[in-house]
XYZ file of C-alpha atoms in Angstrom:
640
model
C -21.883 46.937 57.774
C -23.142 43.462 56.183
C -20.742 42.675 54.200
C -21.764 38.891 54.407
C -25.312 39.262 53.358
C -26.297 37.244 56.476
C -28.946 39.494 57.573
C -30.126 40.569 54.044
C -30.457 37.050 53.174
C -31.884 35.481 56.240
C -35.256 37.709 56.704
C -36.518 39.073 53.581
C -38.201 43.166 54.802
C -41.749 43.603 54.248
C -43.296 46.263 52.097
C -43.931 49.693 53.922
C -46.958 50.537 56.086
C -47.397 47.027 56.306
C -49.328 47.004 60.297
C -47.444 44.922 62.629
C -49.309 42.474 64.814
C -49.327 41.752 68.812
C -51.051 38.437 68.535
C -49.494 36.138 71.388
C -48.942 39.400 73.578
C -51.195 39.796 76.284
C -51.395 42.207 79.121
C -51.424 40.677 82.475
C -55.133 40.771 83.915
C -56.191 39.521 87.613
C -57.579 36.142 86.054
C -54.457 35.262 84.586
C -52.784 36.314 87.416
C -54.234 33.596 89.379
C -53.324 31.703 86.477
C -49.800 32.668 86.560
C -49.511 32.197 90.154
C -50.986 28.255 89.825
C -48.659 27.467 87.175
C -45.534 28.769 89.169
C -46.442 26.534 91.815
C -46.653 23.418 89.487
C -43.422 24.261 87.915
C -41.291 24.464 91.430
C -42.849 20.953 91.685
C -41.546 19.815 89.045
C -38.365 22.026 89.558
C -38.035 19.720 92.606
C -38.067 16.348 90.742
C -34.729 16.358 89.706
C -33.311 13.241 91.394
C -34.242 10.015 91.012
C -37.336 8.439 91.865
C -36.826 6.296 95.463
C -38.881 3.560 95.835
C -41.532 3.992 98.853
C -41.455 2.240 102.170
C -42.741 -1.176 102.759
C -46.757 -0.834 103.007
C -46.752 2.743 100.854
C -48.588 2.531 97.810
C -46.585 3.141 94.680
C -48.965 6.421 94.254
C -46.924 8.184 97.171
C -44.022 8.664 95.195
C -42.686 11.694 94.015
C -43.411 12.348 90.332
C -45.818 14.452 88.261
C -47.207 11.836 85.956
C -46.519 9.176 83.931
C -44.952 10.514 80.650
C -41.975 12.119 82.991
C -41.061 8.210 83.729
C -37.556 7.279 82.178
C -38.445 5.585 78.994
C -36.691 1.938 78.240
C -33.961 2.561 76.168
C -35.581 0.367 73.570
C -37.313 3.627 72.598
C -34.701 5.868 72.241
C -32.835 7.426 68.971
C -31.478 4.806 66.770
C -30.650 1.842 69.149
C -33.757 -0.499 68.383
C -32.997 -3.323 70.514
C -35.088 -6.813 70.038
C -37.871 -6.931 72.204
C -36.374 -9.326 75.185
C -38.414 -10.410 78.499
C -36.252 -10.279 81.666
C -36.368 -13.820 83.367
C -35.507 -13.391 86.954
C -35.830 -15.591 90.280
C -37.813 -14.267 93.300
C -34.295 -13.755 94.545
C -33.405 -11.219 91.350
C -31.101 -13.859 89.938
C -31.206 -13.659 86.103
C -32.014 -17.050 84.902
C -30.756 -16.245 80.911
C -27.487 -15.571 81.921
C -25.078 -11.928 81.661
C -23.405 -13.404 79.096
C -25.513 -14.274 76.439
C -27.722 -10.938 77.370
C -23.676 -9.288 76.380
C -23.598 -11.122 73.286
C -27.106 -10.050 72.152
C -26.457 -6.933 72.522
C -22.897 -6.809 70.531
C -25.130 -8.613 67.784
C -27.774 -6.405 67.664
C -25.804 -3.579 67.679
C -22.803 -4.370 65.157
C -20.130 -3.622 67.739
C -18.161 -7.142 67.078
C -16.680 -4.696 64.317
C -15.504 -1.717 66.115
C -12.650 -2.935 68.684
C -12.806 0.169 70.590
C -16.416 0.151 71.392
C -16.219 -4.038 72.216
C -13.416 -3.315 74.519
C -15.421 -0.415 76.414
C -18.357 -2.361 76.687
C -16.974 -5.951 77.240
C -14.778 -4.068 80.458
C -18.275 -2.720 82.285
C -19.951 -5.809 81.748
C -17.743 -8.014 82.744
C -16.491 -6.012 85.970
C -20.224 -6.555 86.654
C -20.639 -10.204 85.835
C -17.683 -11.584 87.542
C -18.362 -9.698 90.340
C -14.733 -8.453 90.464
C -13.564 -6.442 94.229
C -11.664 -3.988 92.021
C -13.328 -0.604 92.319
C -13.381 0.137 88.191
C -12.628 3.700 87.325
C -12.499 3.654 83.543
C -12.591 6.778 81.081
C -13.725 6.122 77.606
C -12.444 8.913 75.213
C -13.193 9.723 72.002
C -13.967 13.198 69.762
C -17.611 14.291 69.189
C -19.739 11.709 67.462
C -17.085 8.943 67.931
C -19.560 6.695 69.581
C -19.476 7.314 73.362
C -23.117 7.838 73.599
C -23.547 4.627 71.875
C -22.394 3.257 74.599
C -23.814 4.406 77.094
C -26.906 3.195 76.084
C -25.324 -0.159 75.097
C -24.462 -0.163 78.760
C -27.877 0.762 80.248
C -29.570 -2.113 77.810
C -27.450 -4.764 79.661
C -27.883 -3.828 83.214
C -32.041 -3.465 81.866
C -31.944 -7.505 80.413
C -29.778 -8.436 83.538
C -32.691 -6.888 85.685
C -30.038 -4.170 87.015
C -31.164 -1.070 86.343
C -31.422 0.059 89.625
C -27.504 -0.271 90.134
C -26.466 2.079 87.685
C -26.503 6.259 87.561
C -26.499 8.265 84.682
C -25.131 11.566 84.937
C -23.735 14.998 83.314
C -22.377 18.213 84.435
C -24.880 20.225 82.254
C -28.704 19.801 81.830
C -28.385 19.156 78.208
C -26.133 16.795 78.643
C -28.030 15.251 81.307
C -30.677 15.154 78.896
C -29.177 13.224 75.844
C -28.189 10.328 78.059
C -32.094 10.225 80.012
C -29.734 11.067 83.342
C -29.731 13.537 86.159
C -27.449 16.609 86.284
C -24.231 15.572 88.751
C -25.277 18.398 91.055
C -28.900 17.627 91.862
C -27.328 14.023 92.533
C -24.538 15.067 95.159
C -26.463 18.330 96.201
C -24.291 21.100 95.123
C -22.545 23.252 95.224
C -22.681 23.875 98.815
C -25.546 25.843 100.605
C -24.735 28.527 103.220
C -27.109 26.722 105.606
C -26.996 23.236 104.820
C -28.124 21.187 107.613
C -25.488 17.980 107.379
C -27.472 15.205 109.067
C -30.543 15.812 106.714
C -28.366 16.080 103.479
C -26.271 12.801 104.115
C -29.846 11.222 105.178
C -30.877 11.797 101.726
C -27.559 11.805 99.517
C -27.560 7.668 101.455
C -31.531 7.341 99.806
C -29.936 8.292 96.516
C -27.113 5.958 96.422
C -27.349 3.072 99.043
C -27.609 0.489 95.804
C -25.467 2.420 93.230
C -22.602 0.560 92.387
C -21.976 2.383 89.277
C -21.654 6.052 87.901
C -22.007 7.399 84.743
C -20.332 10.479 84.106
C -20.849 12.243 80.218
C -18.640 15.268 79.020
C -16.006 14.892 81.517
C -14.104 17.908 79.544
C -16.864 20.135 81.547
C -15.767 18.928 84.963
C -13.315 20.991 86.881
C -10.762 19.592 89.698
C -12.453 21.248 91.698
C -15.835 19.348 91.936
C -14.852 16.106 91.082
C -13.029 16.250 94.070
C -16.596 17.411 95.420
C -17.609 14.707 93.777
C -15.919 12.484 95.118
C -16.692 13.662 98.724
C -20.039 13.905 98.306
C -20.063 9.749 97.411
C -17.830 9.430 100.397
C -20.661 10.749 102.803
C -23.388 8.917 101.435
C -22.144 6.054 101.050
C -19.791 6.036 104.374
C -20.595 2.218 105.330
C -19.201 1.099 102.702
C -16.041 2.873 102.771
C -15.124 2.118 106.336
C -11.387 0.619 106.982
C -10.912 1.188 103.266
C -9.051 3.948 101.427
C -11.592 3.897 98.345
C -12.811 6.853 96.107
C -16.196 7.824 95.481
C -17.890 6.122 98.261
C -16.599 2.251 96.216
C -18.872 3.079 93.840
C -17.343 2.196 90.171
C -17.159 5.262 87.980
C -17.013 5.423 84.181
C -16.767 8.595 82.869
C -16.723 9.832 78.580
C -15.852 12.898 76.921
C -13.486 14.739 74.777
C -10.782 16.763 76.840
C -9.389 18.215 74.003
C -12.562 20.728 74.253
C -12.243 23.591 76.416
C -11.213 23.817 79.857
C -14.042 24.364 82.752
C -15.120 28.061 83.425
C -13.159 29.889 86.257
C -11.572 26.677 87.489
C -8.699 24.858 86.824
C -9.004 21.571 84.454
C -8.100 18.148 85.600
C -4.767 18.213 84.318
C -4.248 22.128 84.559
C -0.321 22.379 84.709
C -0.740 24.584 88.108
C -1.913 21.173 89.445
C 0.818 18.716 88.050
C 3.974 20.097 87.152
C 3.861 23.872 88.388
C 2.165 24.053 91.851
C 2.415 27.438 92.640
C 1.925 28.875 96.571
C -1.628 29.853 95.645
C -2.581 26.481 94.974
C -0.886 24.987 98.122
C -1.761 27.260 100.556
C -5.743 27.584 99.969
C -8.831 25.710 100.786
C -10.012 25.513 96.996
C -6.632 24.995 95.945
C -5.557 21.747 98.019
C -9.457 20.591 96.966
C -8.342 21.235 93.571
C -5.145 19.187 93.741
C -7.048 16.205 94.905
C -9.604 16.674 92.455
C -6.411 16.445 90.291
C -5.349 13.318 91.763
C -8.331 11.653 91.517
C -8.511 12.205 87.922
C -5.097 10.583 87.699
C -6.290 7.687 89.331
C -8.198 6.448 86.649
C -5.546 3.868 85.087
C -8.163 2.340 82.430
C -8.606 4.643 79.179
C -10.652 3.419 75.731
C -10.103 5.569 73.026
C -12.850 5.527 70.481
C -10.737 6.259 67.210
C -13.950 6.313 64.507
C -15.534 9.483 64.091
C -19.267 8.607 63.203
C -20.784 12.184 63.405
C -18.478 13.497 60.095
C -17.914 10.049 58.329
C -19.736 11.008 55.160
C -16.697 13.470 54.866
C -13.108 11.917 55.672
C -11.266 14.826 54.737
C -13.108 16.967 57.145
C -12.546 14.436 59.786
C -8.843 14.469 59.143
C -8.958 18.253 59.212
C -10.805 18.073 62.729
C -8.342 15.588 64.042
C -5.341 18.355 63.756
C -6.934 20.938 64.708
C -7.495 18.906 67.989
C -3.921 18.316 68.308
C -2.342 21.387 67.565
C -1.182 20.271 64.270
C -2.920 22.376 61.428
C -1.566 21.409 57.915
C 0.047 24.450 56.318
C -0.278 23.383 52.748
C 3.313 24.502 51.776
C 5.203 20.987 54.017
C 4.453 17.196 53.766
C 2.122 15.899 55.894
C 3.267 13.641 58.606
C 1.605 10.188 59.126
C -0.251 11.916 61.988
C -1.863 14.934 60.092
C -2.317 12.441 57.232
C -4.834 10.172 59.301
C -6.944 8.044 57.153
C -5.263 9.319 53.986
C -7.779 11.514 52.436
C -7.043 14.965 52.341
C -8.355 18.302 50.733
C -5.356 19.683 48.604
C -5.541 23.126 50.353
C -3.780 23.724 53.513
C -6.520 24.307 56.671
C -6.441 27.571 56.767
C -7.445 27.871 53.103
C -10.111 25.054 53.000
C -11.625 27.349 56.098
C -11.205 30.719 55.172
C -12.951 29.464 51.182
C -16.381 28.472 53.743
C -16.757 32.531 54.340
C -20.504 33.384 53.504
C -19.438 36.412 51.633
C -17.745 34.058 49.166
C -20.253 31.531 48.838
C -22.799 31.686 45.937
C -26.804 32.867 47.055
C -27.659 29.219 46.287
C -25.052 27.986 49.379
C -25.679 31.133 51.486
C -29.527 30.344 51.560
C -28.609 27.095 53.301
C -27.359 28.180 56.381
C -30.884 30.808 57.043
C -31.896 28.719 59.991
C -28.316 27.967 61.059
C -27.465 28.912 64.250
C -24.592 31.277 64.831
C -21.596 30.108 67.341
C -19.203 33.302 68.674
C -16.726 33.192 71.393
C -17.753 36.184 73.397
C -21.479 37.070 74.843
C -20.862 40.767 73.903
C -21.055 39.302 69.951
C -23.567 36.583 70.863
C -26.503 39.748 71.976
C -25.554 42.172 69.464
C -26.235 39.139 66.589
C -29.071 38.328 68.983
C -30.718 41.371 69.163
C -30.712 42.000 65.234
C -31.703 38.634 64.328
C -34.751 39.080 66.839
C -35.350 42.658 65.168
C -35.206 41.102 61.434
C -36.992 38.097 62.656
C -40.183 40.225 63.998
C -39.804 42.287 60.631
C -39.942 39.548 58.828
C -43.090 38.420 60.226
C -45.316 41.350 60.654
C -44.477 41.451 63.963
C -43.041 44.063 66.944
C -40.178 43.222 68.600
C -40.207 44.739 72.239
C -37.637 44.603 75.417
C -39.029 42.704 78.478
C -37.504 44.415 81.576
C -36.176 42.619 84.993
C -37.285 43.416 88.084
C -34.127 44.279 90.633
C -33.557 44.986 94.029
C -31.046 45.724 96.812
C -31.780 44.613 100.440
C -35.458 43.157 98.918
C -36.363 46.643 97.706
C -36.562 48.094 94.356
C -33.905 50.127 92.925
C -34.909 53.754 92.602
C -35.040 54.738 88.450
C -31.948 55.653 88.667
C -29.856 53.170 89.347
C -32.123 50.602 87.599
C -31.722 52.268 84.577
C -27.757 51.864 85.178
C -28.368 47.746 85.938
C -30.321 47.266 83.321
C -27.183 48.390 81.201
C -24.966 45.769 82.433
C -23.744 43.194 80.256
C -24.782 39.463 80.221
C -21.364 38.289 81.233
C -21.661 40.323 84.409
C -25.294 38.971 85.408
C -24.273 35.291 84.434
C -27.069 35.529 81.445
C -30.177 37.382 83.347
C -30.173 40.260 81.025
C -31.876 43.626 81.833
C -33.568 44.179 78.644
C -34.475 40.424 77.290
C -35.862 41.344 73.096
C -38.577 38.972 72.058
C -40.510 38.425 69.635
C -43.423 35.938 69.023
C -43.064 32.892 67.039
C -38.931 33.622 67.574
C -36.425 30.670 68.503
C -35.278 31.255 72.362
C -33.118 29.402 74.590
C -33.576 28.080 78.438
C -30.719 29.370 80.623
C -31.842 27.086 83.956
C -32.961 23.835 84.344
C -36.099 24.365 85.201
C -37.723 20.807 84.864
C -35.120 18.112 84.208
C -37.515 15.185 83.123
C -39.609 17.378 80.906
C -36.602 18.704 79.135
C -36.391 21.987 80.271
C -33.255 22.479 80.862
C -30.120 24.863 80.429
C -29.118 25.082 76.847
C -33.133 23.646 75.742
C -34.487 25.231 72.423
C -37.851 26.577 71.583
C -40.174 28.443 69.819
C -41.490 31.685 71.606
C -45.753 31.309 71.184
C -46.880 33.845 73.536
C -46.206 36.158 76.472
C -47.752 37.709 79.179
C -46.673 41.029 80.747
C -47.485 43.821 83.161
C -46.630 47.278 81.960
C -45.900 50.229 83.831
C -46.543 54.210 83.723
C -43.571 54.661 81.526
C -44.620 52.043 78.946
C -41.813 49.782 79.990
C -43.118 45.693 80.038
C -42.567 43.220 82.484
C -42.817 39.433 81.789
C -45.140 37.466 84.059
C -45.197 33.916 81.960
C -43.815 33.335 78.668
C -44.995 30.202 76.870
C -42.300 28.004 74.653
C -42.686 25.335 72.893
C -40.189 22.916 73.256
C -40.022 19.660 71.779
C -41.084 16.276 73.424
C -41.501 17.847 76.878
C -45.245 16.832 77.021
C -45.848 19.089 80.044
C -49.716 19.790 78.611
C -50.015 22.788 80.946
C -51.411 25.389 77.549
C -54.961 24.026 75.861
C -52.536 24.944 72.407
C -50.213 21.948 73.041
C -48.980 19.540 75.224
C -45.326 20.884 74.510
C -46.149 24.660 75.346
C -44.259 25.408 78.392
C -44.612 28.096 81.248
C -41.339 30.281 81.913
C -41.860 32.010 84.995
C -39.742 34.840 86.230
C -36.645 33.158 88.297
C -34.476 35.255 91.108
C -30.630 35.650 90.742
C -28.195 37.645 91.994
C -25.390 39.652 90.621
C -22.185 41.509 91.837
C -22.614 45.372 91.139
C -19.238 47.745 90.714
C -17.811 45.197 93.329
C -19.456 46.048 96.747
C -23.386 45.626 96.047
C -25.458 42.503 95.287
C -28.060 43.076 93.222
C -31.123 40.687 93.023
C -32.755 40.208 89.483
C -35.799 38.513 88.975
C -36.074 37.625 84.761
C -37.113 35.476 82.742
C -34.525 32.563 82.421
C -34.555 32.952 78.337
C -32.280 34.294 75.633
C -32.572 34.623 72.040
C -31.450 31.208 70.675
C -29.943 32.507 67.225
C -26.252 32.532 68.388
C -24.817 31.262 71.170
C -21.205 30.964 72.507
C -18.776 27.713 72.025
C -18.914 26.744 75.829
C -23.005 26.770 75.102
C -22.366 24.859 71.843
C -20.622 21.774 73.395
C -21.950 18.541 73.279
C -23.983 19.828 70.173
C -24.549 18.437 66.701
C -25.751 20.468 64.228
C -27.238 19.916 60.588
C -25.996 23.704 59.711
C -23.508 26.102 61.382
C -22.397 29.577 61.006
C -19.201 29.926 63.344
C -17.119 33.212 63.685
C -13.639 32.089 63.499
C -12.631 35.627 63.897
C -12.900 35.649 68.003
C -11.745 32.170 68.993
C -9.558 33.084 71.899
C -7.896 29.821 71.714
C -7.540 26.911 69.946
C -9.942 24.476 71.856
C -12.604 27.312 70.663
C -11.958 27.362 67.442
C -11.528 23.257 67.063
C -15.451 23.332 69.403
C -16.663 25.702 66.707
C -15.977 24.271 63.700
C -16.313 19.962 64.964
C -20.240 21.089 65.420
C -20.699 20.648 61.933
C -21.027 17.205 60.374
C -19.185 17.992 57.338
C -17.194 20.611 55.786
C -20.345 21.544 53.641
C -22.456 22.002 56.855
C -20.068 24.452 58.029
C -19.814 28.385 56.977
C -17.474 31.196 58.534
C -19.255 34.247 59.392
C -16.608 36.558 58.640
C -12.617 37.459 57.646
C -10.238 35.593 60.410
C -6.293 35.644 60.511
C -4.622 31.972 60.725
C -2.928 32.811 64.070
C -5.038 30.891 66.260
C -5.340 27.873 63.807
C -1.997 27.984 63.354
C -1.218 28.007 68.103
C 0.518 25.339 69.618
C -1.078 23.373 71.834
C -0.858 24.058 75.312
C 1.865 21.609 76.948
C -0.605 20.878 79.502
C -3.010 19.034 76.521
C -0.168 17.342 75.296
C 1.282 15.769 78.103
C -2.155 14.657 78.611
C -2.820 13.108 75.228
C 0.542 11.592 75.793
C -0.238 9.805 78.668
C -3.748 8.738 78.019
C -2.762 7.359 74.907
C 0.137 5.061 77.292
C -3.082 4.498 79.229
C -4.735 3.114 76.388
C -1.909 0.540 74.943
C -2.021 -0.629 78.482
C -6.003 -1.068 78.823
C -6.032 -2.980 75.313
C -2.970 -5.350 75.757
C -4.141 -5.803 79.306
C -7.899 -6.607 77.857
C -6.470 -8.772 74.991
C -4.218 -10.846 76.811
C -6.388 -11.806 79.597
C -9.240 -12.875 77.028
C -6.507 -14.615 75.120
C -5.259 -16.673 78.477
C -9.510 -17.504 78.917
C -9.925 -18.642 75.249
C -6.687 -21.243 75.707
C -8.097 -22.215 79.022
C -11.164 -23.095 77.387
C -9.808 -25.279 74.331
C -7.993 -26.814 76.907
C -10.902 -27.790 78.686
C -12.395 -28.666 76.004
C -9.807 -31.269 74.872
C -10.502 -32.967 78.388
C -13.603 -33.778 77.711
């Protein structure tokens, strides 16, 4: 069954009649019932503070305001990853006027930072800033494009540092479709900003009252991994801004509430989950009746129209994350575009990129990463690496066994953690729950019946449960203890499970100030069509494999991907551009070139195509209105 040693290798077995240990498993008691019960209500606090912080009304002390503590505060980015900015005092008027001046805080920054070098990255940078400076009418709707690890990120933060020096922050909204994402950029998730998607019973006048709190001084929006966003809610989006900011807007035909938007990602990734991308073909060139004649299909043709809208587009060419491997750069670039090298033609100046090539055709220089061909030395490299599939069905399986070798491994027991479900708010007879607790994850949207664990395991958060603390959807931790309640069939029940995550600093576990409380969450599910089923589970999965929607926006030191499912070609191009180099990357099993091999979709062309015509225009534009201020200067110049 193993036939690439990935389990063998990965957790040695223990001798026989070794005893296995429950340490970090403890029965739920009364006391730490109470416990339980405390800490559930100090996590839907913080569950709650997942907007921005508003300032308080005149005469309220800053105390009143709506936050935990102190460490939740959004750090400077100063602080964060490898931007370390000089230490620079903001000089402001009474009146907020900065007294240094935009302009030099700009060319600081491009100092500090080396960007002078990199066109792309100048021209990005020098568009927002200026747009701001100059004060320019112009609603700016920019995209800045660019493959993973090409720099977007960069700057972002580049971004955020000038509006900090030009005492500014407070005009400027970070956001992301995914909590992750949200995350890496120290932003909010685009839904807890616009409140969606829609409630049932949403009460209008109290939901514009606060969406207007949010965003009465935004005049610009961040948005990260674009790729993620469907037609569908930017449109949504879009109408959301509209509403709050509806005084602004008034006599005018502007998007987004005139708020400026700049949005960054790679749409070459794949397309959103059960909705149709922003330049889906059924929403350009083939509008079918279905599309024209529904509610969420007109919403998703303006979402569509919107998109197209944007008329400025940077494209970040360099490729930072891989640059210690060109080849495999190169490589990633045709995959991306549809254009796989076959090894038996010449390359064309396209597939040739940056010149340096391996000798083998794609498919080859792939299929020779296969763990069953490399040597024990290689194979032991990738025992931590996480594995990326392209179905859920092969993400548990691997899951499951992983969990079972990992607990073996470790003298442990590996046991199954049961949800609690109901119909109507009562329990399911045995029966039936015995047939729920069967159904697959991709039915149940990830609250699994039977959740293995195993203490001291890695897991993964599948909700956002507290944004600012890091615990969010796609956040990975280590499993350090659970408690349960277990029932006259011997069947557990989680109460709390405590992970450690990294940098949260929630300090709610005398262990450590990163252990966090998982509390069972409610969900619902659609059961053989005509019954809705209520779950409650933990929100946690095994975090040993995961699928390539889960993977995006990742970079990883190691990777295992399974080449073998990629349904498409923008899976098997997010699979394999996790990895920062070719040497970083293995193939979990056998795969057939087919899918490498696929032609794009015409949709993704035409769209490359015409950002790309985007582009040419958004540089020559840039360049020759910086050329016409530079004469206009000398000439000044020679006045005086």
């Amino acid at each position: 069954m193993d036939r690439t040693g990935l389990w063998k290798d990965r957790f040695k077995q223990l001798p026989k009649n070794t005893p296995l240990t429950e340490e970090g498993c403890y029965q739920t008691t009364d006391t730490t019932r109470a416990e339980i019960l405390c800490l559930t209500e100090k996590i839907s606090i913080l569950a709650k503070d997942k907007r921005p912080l508003l300032k308080p009304p005149k005469g309220q002390p800053s105390s009143k305001r709506r936050r935990i503590d102190n460490h939740h505060e959004q750090e400077p980015i100063s602080k964060l990853d490898h931007l370390q900015f000089k230490e620079h005092e903001i000089h402001t008027r009474p009146d907020g006027i900065d007294t240094v001046g935009p302009e030099q805080h700009l060319s600081d920054i491009i100092k500090e930072l080396g960007i002078a070098n990199n066109e792309e990255q100048l021209r990005a940078l020098r568009i927002i800033a200026e747009h701001f400076m100059f004060g320019l009418e112009e609603q700016l709707f920019l995209y800045i494009a660019g493959v993973g690890g090409a720099g977007k990120s960069f700057i972002i933060k580049a971004v955020v540092e000038f509006f900090r020096r030009c005492g500014a922050s407070e005009r400027m909204m970070l956001s992301a479709p995914t909590g992750c994402a949200a995350v890496l950029i120290d932003g909010f998730t685009i839904h807890a900003l616009t409140f969606l998607p829609k409630k049932d019973k949403e009460k209008t006048g109290s939901r514009t009252a606060e969406l207007n709190k949010i965003w009465k001084n935004i005049q610009y929006l961040v948005i990260d991994e674009i790729s993620m966003v469907s037609a569908n809610l930017l449109a949504e989006i879009c109408a959301r801004l509209n509403e709050a900011c509806g005084e602004r807007t008034v006599g005018t035909e502007m998007l987004f509430g005139k708020i400026n938007v700049i949005v960054l990602g790679d749409i070459g990734q794949l397309r959103p989950v059960r909705s149709p991308s922003l330049f889906a073909h059924e929403l350009v060139d083939q509008i079918t009746p279905n599309i024209r004649e529904t509610c969420t299909g007109v919403n998703a043709l303006y979402g569509a129209w919107i998109w197209r809208e944007i008329k400025k587009v940077v494209i970040l060419r360099k490729n930072f994350r891989a640059q210690q491997d060109p080849e495999y750069t190169n490589l990633l670039a045709r995959v991306r575009l549809g254009m796989a090298w076959d090894g038996m033609t010449s390359m064309t100046e396209l597939q040739q990129g940056n010149g340096r090539n391996y000798k083998d055709s794609d498919f080859i220089t792939l299929h020779n990463r296969q763990l069953q061909g490399l040597s024990k030395q290689d194979r032991k490299k990738f025992e931590d690496a996480p594995i990326i599939c392209s179905t859920k069905v092969v993400r548990d399986l691997i899951n499951r066994q992983l969990t079972l070798n990992h607990a073996m491994h470790h003298n442990r027991t590996m046991h199954d953690y049961h949800s609690r479900d109901s119909f109507n708010g009562l329990p399911l007879n045995d029966s039936l729950q015995q047939k729920t607790w069967q159904i697959r994850s991709s039915e149940t949207k990830d609250w699994v019946g039977k959740l293995p664990l195993s203490i001291g395991m890695k897991v993964m958060v599948t909700e956002n449960v507290a944004l600012k603390a890091r615990v969010v959807n796609g956040a990975e931790g280590i499993l350090r203890e659970i408690h349960y309640t277990i029932d006259e069939k011997g069947r557990r029940f989680a109460d709390c499970a405590y992970v450690e995550i990294p940098d949260s600093n929630i300090a709610m576990h005398p262990k450590g100030k990163d252990w966090v409380p998982i509390i069972p969450m409610p969900s619902k599910f659609e059961y053989e069509g005509s019954f809705r089923i209520g779950r409650k589970q933990l929100p946690l999965l095994p975090a040993y494999a995961y699928t390539d929607y889960k993977s995006q926006g990742k970079s990883l030191k190691k990777v295992i991907v399974d080449l073998k499912g990629a349904k498409s070609l923008q899976s098997l191009y997010v699979m394999i551009s996790r990895a920062t180099s070719l040497e970083s990357m293995a193939v979990l099993r056998n795969f057939k070139p087919t899918t490498l091999y696929s032609r794009l979709g015409q949709d993704f062309r035409d769209e490359f195509t015409r950002l790309e015509k985007l582009n040419s225009h958004t540089k020559t534009e840039f360049e020759h209105r910086h050329s016409t201020e530079a004469i206009a200067m000398e000439e000044s110049e020679m006045m005086y």
